[in-house]
mmCIF file of C-alpha atoms and ligand atoms in Angstrom:
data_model
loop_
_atom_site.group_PDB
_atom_site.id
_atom_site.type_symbol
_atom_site.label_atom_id
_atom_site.label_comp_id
_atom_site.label_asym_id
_atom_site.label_seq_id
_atom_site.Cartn_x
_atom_site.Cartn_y
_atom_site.Cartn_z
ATOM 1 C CA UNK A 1 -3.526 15.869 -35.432
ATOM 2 C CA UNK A 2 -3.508 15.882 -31.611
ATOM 3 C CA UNK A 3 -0.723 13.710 -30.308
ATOM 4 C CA UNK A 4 -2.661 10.868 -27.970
ATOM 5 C CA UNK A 5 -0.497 9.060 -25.153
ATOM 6 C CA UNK A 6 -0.700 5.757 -23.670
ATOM 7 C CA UNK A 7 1.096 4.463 -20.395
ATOM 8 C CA UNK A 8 1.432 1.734 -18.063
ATOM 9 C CA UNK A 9 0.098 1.713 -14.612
ATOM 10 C CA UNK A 10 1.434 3.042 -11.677
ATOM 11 C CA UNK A 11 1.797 0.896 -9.078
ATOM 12 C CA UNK A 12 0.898 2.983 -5.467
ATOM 13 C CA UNK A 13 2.540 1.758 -2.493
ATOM 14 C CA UNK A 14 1.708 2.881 1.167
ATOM 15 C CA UNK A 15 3.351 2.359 4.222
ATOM 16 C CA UNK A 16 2.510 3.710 7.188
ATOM 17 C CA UNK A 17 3.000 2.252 10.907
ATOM 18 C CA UNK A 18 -0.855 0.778 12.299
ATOM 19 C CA UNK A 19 -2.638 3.233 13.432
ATOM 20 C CA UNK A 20 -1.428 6.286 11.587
ATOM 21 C CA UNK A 21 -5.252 6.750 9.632
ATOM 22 C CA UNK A 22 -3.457 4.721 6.687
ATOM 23 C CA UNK A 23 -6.635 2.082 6.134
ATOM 24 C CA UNK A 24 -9.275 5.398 5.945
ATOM 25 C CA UNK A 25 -6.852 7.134 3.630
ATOM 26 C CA UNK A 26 -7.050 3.903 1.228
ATOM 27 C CA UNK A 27 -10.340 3.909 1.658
ATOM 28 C CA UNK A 28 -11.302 7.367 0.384
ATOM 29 C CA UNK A 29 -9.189 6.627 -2.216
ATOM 30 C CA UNK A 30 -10.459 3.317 -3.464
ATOM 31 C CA UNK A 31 -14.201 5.287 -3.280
ATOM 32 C CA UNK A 32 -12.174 7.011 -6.422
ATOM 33 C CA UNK A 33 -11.901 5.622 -9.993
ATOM 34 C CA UNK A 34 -8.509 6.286 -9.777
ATOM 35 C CA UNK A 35 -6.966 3.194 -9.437
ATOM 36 C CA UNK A 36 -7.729 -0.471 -8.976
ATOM 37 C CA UNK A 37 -7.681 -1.400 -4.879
ATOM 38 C CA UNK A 38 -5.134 -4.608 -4.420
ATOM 39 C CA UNK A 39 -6.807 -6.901 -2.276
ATOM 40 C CA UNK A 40 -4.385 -8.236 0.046
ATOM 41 C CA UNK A 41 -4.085 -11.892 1.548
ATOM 42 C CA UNK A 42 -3.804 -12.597 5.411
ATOM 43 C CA UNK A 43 -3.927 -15.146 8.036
ATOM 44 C CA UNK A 44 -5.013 -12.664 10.495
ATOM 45 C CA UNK A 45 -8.575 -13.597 11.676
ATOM 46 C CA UNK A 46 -11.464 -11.013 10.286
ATOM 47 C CA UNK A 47 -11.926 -7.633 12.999
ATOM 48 C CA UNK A 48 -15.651 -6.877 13.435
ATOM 49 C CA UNK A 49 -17.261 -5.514 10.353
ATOM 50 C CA UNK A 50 -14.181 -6.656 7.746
ATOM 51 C CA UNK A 51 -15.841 -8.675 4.708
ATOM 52 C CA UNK A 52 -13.637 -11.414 2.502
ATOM 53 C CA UNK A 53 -12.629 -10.517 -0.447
ATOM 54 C CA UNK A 54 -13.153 -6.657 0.278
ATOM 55 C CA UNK A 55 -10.899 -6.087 3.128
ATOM 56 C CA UNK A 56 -8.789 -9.245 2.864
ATOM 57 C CA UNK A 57 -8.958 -12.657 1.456
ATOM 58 C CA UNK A 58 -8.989 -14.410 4.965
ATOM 59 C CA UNK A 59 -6.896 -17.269 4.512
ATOM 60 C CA UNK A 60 -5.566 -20.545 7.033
ATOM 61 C CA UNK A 61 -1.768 -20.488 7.509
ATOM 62 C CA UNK A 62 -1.357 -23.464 5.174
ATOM 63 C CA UNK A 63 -3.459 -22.229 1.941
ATOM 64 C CA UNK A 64 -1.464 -18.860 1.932
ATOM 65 C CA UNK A 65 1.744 -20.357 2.972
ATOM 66 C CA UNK A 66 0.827 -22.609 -0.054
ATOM 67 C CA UNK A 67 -0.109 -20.007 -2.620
ATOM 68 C CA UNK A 68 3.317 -18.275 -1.503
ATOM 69 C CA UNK A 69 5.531 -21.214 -2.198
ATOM 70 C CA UNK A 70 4.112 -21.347 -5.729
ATOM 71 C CA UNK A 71 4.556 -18.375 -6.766
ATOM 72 C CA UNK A 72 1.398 -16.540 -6.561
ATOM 73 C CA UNK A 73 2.226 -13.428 -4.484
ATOM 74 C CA UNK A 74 4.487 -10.789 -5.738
ATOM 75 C CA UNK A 75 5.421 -10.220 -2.219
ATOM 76 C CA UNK A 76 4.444 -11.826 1.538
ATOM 77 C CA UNK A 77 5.825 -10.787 5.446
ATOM 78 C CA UNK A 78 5.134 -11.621 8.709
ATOM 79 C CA UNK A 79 3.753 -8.345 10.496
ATOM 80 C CA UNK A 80 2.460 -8.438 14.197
ATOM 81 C CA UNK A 81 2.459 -12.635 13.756
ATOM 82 C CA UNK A 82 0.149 -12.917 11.053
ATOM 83 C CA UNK A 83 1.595 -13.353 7.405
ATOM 84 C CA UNK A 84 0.021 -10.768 4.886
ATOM 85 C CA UNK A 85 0.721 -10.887 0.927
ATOM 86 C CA UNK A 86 -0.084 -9.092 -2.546
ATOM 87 C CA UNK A 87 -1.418 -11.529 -4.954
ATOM 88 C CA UNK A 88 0.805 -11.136 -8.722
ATOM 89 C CA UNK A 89 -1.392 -11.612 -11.063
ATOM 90 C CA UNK A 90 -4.183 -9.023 -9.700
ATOM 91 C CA UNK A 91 -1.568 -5.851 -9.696
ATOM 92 C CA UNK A 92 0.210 -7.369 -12.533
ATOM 93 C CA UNK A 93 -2.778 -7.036 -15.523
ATOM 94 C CA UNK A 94 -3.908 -4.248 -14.361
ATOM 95 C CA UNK A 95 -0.268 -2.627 -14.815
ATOM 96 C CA UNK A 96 -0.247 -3.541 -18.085
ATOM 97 C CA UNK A 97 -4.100 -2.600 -19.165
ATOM 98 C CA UNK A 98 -2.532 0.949 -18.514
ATOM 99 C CA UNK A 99 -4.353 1.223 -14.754
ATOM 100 C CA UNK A 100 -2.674 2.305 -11.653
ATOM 101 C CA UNK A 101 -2.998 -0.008 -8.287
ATOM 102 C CA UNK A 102 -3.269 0.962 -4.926
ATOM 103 C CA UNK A 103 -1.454 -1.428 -2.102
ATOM 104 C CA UNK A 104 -1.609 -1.158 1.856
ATOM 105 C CA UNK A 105 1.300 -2.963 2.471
ATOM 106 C CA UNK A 106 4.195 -2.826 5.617
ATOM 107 C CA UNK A 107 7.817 -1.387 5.204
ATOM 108 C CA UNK A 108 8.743 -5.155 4.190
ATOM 109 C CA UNK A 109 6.644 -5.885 1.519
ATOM 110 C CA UNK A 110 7.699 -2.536 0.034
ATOM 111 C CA UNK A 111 11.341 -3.386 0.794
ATOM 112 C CA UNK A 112 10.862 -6.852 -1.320
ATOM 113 C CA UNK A 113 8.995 -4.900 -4.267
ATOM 114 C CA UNK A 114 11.772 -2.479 -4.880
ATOM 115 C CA UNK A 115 13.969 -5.078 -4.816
ATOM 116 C CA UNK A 116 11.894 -7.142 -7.304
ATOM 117 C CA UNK A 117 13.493 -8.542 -10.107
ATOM 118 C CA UNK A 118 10.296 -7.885 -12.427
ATOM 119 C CA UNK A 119 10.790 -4.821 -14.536
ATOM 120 C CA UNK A 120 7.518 -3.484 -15.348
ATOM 121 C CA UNK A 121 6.584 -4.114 -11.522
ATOM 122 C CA UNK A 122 10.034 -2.113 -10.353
ATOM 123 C CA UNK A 123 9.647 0.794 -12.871
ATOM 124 C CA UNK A 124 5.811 1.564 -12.232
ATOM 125 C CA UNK A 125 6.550 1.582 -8.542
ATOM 126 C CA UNK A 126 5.700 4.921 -6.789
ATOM 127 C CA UNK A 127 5.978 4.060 -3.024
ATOM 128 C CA UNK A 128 4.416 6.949 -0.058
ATOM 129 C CA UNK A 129 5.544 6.735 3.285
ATOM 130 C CA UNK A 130 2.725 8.397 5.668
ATOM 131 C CA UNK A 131 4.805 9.665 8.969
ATOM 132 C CA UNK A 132 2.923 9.709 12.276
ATOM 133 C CA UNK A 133 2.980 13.001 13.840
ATOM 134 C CA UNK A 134 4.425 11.689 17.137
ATOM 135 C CA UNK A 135 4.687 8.539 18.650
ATOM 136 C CA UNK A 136 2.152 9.964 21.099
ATOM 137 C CA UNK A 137 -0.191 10.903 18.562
ATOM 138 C CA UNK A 138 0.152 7.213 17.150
ATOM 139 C CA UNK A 139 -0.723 5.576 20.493
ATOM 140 C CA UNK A 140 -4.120 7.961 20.709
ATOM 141 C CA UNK A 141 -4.758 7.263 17.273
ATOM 142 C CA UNK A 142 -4.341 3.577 17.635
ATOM 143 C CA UNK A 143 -6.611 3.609 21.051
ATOM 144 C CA UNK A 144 -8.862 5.857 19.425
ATOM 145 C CA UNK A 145 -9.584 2.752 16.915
ATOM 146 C CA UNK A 146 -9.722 -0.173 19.659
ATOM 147 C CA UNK A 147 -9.502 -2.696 17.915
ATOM 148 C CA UNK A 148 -6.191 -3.982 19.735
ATOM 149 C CA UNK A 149 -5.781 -5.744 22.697
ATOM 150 C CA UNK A 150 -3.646 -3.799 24.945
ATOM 151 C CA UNK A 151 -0.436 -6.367 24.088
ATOM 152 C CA UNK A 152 -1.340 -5.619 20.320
ATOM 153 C CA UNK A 153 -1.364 -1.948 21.268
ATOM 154 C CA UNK A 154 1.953 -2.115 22.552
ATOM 155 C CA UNK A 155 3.222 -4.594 20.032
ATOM 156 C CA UNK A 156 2.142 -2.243 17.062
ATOM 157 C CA UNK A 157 3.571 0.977 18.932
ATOM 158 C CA UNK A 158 6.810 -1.089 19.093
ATOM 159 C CA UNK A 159 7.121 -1.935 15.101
ATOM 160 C CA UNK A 160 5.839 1.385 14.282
ATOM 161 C CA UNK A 161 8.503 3.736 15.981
ATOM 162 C CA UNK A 162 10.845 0.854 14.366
ATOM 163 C CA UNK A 163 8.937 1.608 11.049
ATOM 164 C CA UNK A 164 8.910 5.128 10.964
ATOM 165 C CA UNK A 165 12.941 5.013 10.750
ATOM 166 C CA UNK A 166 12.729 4.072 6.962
ATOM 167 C CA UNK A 167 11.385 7.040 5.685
ATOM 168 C CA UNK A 168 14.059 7.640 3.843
ATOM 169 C CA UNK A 169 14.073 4.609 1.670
ATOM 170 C CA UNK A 170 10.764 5.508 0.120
ATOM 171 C CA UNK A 171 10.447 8.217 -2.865
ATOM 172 C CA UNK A 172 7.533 10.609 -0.595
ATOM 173 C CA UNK A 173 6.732 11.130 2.855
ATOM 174 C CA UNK A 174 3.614 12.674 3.848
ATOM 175 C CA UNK A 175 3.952 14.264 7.567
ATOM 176 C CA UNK A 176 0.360 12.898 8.390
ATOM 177 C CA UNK A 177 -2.354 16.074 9.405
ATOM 178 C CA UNK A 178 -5.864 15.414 8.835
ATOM 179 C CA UNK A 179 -7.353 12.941 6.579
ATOM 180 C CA UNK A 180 -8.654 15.723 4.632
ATOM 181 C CA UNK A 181 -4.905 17.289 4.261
ATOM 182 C CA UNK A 182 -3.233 13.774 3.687
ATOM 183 C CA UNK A 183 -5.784 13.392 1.063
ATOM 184 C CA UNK A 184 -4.250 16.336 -0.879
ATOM 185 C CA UNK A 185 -0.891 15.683 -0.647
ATOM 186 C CA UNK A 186 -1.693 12.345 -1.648
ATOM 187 C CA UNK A 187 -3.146 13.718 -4.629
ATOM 188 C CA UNK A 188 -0.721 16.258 -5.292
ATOM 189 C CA UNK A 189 2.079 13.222 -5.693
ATOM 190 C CA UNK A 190 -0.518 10.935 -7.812
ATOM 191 C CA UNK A 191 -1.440 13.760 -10.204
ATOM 192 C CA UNK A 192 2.702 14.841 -10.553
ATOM 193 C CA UNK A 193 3.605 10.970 -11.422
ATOM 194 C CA UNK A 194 1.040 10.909 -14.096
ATOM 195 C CA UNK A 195 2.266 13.057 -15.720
ATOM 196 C CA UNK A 196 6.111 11.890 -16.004
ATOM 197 C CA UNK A 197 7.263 12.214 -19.289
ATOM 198 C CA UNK A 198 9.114 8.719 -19.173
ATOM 199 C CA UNK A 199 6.270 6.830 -18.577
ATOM 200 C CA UNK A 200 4.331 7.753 -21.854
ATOM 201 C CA UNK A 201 4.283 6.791 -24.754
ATOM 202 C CA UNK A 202 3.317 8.240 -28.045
ATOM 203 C CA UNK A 203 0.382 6.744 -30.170
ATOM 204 C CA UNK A 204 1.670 8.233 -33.582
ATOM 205 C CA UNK A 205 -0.731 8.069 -36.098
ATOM 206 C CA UNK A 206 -3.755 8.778 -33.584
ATOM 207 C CA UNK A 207 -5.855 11.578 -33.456
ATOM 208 C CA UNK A 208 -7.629 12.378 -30.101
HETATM 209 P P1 5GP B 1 -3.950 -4.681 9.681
HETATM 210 O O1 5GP B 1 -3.867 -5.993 10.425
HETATM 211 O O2 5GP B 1 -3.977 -3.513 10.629
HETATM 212 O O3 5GP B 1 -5.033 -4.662 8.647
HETATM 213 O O4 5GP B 1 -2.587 -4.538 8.857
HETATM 214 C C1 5GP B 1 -1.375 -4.681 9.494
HETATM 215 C C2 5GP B 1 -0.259 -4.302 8.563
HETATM 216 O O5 5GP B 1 -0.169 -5.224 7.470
HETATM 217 C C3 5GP B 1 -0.414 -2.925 7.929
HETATM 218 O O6 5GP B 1 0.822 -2.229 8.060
HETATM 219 C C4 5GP B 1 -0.680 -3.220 6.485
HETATM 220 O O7 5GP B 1 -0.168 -2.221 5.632
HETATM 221 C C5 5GP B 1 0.097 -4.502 6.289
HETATM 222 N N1 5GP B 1 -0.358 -5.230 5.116
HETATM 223 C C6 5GP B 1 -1.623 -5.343 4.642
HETATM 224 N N2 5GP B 1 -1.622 -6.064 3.513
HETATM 225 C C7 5GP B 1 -0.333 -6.395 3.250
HETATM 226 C C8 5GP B 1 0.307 -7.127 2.195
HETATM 227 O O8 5GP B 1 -0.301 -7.616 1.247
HETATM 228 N N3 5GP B 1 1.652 -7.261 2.293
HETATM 229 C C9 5GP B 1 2.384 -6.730 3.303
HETATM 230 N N4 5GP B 1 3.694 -6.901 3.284
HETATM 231 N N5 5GP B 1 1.810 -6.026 4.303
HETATM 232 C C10 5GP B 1 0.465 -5.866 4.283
#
């Protein structure tokens, strides 16, 4: 008899200050079966190209200041003026169906999620910080993208050198190179966690 193991989901957390390629990394992940994509709330308005309900649910201040105050996000933050939040019950089935979630969040909402008071959501939580080369980098990168106002540009430059202090607090850094080599290490860190012995379980009685 083969032994056959079951586990929760892992739930993937990435910070990285705007502009550091953090949006195309997610992306060529979610193109992977690997996990489940969390869908994220904002009251930004939509940039060129972004589609509701793929890149964000768009939302007015009041509805997701209104789905926040009952309960409905597992975490919520003001970044660059407009709030952004991670809707529960999305990240919170999948956990349990035993599939791992990806979230593009800020240094806050990963701050509130380690301090969450919900077990299963605390001990599935892997969290990645992705590290800007240098600040000078991050400014071409961010220009590179324009999208941003030049305020905006200088308003996101700001948080992220403020940001990129709090590597520490998060179990990986990634020193960001190419997309292709972020990719791997990425990888590398999601394959490891897999395979942590604490987070199977045995299915006695199970052949594979
Ligand atoms: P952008 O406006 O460039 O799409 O995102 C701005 C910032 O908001 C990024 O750092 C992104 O990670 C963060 N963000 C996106 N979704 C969420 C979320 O659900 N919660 C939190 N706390 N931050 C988010």
């Amino acid at each position: 008899m083969n032994p056959v193991f079951r586990r929760q989901g892992i739930l993937f957390v990435i910070s990285a200050p705007s502009g550091t390629g953090k949006t195309t990394l997610c992306e060529n992940l979610r193109a992977t079966p690997d996990f489940i994509y969390s869908v994220s709330c904002t009251t930004r308005l939509p940039r060129s190209g972004e589609v509701d309900g793929t890149d964000y649910h768009f939302l007015s201040k009041e509805n997701f200041l209104s789905r926040a105050h009952n309960g409905e996000m597992l975490e919520y933050a003001l970044v660059h003026g407009n709030y952004y939040g991670t809707l529960k019950t999305t990240v919170k089935e999948a956990l349990a169906q035993g599939t791992d979630v990806l979230l593009d969040i800020d240094v806050q909402g990963a701050m509130s999620i380690r301090k969450t008071d919900d077990v299963m959501v605390r001990d599935s939580l892997v969290d990645v910080f992705i590290m800007p080369p240098t600040i000078e980098e991050l400014e071409k990168r961010l220009r590179k993208r324009g999208t941003e106002t030049e305020e905006q540009v200088q308003m996101r430059l700001r948080t992220g050198r403020e940001e990129s202090k709090l590597w520490p607090l998060y179990k990986y850094t990634i020193l960001s190179g190419s997309m292709e080599e972020d990719l791997i290490k990425f990888r590398a860190i999601m394959r490891a966690e897999r395979y942590l012995s604490r987070r199977l379980e045995l299915n006695e009685g199970k052949s594979a």
